[in-house]
Tab-separated table of C-alpha atoms in Angstrom:
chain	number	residue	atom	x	y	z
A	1	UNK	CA	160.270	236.389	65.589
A	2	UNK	CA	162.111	234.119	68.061
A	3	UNK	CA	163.617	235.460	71.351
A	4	UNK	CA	167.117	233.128	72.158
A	5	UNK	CA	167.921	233.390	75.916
A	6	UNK	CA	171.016	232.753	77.070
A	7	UNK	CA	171.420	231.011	80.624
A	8	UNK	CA	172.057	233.182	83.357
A	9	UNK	CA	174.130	230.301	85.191
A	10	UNK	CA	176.190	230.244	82.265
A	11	UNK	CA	179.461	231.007	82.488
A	12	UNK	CA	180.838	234.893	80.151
A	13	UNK	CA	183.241	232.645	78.086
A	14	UNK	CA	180.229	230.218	77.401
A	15	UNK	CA	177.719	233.112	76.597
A	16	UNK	CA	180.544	234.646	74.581
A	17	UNK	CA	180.579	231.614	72.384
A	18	UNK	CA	177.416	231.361	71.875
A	19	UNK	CA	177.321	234.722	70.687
A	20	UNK	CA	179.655	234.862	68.346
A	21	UNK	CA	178.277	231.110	67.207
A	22	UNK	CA	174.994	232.476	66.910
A	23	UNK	CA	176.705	235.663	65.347
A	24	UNK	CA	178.306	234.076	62.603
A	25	UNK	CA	175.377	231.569	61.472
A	26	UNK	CA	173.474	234.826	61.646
A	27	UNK	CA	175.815	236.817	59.044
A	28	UNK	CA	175.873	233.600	56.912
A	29	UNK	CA	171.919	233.746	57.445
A	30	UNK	CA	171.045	237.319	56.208
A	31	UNK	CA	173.058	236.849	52.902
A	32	UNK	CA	171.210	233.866	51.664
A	33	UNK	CA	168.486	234.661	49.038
A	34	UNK	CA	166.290	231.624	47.521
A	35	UNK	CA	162.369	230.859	47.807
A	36	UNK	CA	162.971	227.368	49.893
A	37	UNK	CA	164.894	229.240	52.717
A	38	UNK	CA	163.056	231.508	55.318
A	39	UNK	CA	164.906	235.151	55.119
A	40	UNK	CA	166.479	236.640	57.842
A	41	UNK	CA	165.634	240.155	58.373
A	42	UNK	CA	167.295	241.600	62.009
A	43	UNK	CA	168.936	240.374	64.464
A	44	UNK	CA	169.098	242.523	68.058
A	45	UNK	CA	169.329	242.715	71.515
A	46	UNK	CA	167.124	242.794	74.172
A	47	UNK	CA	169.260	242.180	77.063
A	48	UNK	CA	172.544	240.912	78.559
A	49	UNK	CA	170.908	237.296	78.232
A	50	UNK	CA	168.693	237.427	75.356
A	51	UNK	CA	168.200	238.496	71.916
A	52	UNK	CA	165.817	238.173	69.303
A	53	UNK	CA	166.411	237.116	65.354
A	54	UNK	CA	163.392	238.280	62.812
A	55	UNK	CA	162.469	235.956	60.489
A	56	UNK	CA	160.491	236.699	57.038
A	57	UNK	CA	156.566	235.972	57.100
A	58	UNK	CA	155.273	232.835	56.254
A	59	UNK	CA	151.797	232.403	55.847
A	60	UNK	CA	150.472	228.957	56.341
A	61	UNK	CA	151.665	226.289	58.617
A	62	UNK	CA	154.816	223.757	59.304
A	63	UNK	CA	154.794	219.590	58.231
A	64	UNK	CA	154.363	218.783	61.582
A	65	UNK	CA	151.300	220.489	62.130
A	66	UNK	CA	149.863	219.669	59.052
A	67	UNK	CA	150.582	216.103	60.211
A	68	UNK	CA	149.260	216.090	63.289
A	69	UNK	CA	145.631	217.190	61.589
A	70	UNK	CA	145.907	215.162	58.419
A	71	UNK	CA	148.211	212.048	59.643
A	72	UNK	CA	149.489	211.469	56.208
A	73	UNK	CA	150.215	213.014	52.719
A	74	UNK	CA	149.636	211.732	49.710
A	75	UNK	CA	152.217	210.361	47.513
A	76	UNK	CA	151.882	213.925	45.142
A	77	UNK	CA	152.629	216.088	48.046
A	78	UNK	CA	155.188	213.836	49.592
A	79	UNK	CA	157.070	214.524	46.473
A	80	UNK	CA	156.561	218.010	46.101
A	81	UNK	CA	157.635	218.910	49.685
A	82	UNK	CA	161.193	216.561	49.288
A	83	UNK	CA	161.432	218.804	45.963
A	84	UNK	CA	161.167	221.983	47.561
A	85	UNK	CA	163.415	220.728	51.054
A	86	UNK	CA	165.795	219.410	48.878
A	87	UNK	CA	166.201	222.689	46.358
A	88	UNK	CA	166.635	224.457	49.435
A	89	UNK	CA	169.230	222.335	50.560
A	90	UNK	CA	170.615	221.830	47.549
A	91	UNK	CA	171.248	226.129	47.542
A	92	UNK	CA	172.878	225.797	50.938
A	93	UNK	CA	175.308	222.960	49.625
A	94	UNK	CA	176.400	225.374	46.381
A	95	UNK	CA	177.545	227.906	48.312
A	96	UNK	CA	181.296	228.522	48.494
A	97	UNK	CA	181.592	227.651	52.186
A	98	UNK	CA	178.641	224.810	52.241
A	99	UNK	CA	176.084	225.073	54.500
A	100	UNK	CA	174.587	221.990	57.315
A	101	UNK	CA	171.286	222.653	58.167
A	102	UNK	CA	171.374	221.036	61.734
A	103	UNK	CA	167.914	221.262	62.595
A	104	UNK	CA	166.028	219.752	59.328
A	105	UNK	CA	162.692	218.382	60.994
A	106	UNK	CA	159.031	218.201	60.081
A	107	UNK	CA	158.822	221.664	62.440
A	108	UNK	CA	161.459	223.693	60.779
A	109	UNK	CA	159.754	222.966	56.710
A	110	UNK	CA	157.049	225.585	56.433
A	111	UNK	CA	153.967	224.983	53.968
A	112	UNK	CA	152.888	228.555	52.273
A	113	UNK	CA	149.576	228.614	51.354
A	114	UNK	CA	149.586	227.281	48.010
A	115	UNK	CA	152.759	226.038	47.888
């Protein structure tokens, strides 16, 4: 679960964009189905200035923690997490309006256990 706050000094046609920003990556979001993208479940309000999006489970950890404990990963796992990144990527980029991930960083790939 992650709780988006919007500015209070923000200005309503700037919070207004945002929301329908946020709004339409959101719809896009919840129709996706593939096991190397995180599912969106809900999306609702809390407030004027915030809102919350609920994101599916994933047990385990992200590559940036896992780096920060092991420093480095061997050249078999290197190549299995560029696999799975880029066959999720790869399922954003077939769609019929292609997808940019934006944010692609060690903190946004989650490791399942086992996986």
């Amino acid at each position: 679960m992650k709780v988006h706050q919007l500015h209070v000094y923000w200005s309503e046609e700037k919070k207004n964009n945002y929301i329908r920003h946020a709004t339409r990556e959101y719809e896009i979001h919840k129709s996706l189905d593939h096991p190397r993208v995180v599912k969106l479940m809900d999306v609702f309000e809390i407030d004027k200035n915030s809102f919350c999006t609920v994101l599916e489970y994933c047990r385990g950890s992200d590559l940036d923690e896992y780096l920060k404990i092991h420093k480095v990963l061997s050249e078999r796992e290197s190549r299995n997490v560029i696999s799975q990144v880029f066959s999720g990527l790869s399922y954003l980029n077939q769609q019929e309006n292609k997808i940019i991930h934006y944010d692609l960083k060690p903190g946004n790939i989650l490791l399942s256990d086992g996986q």
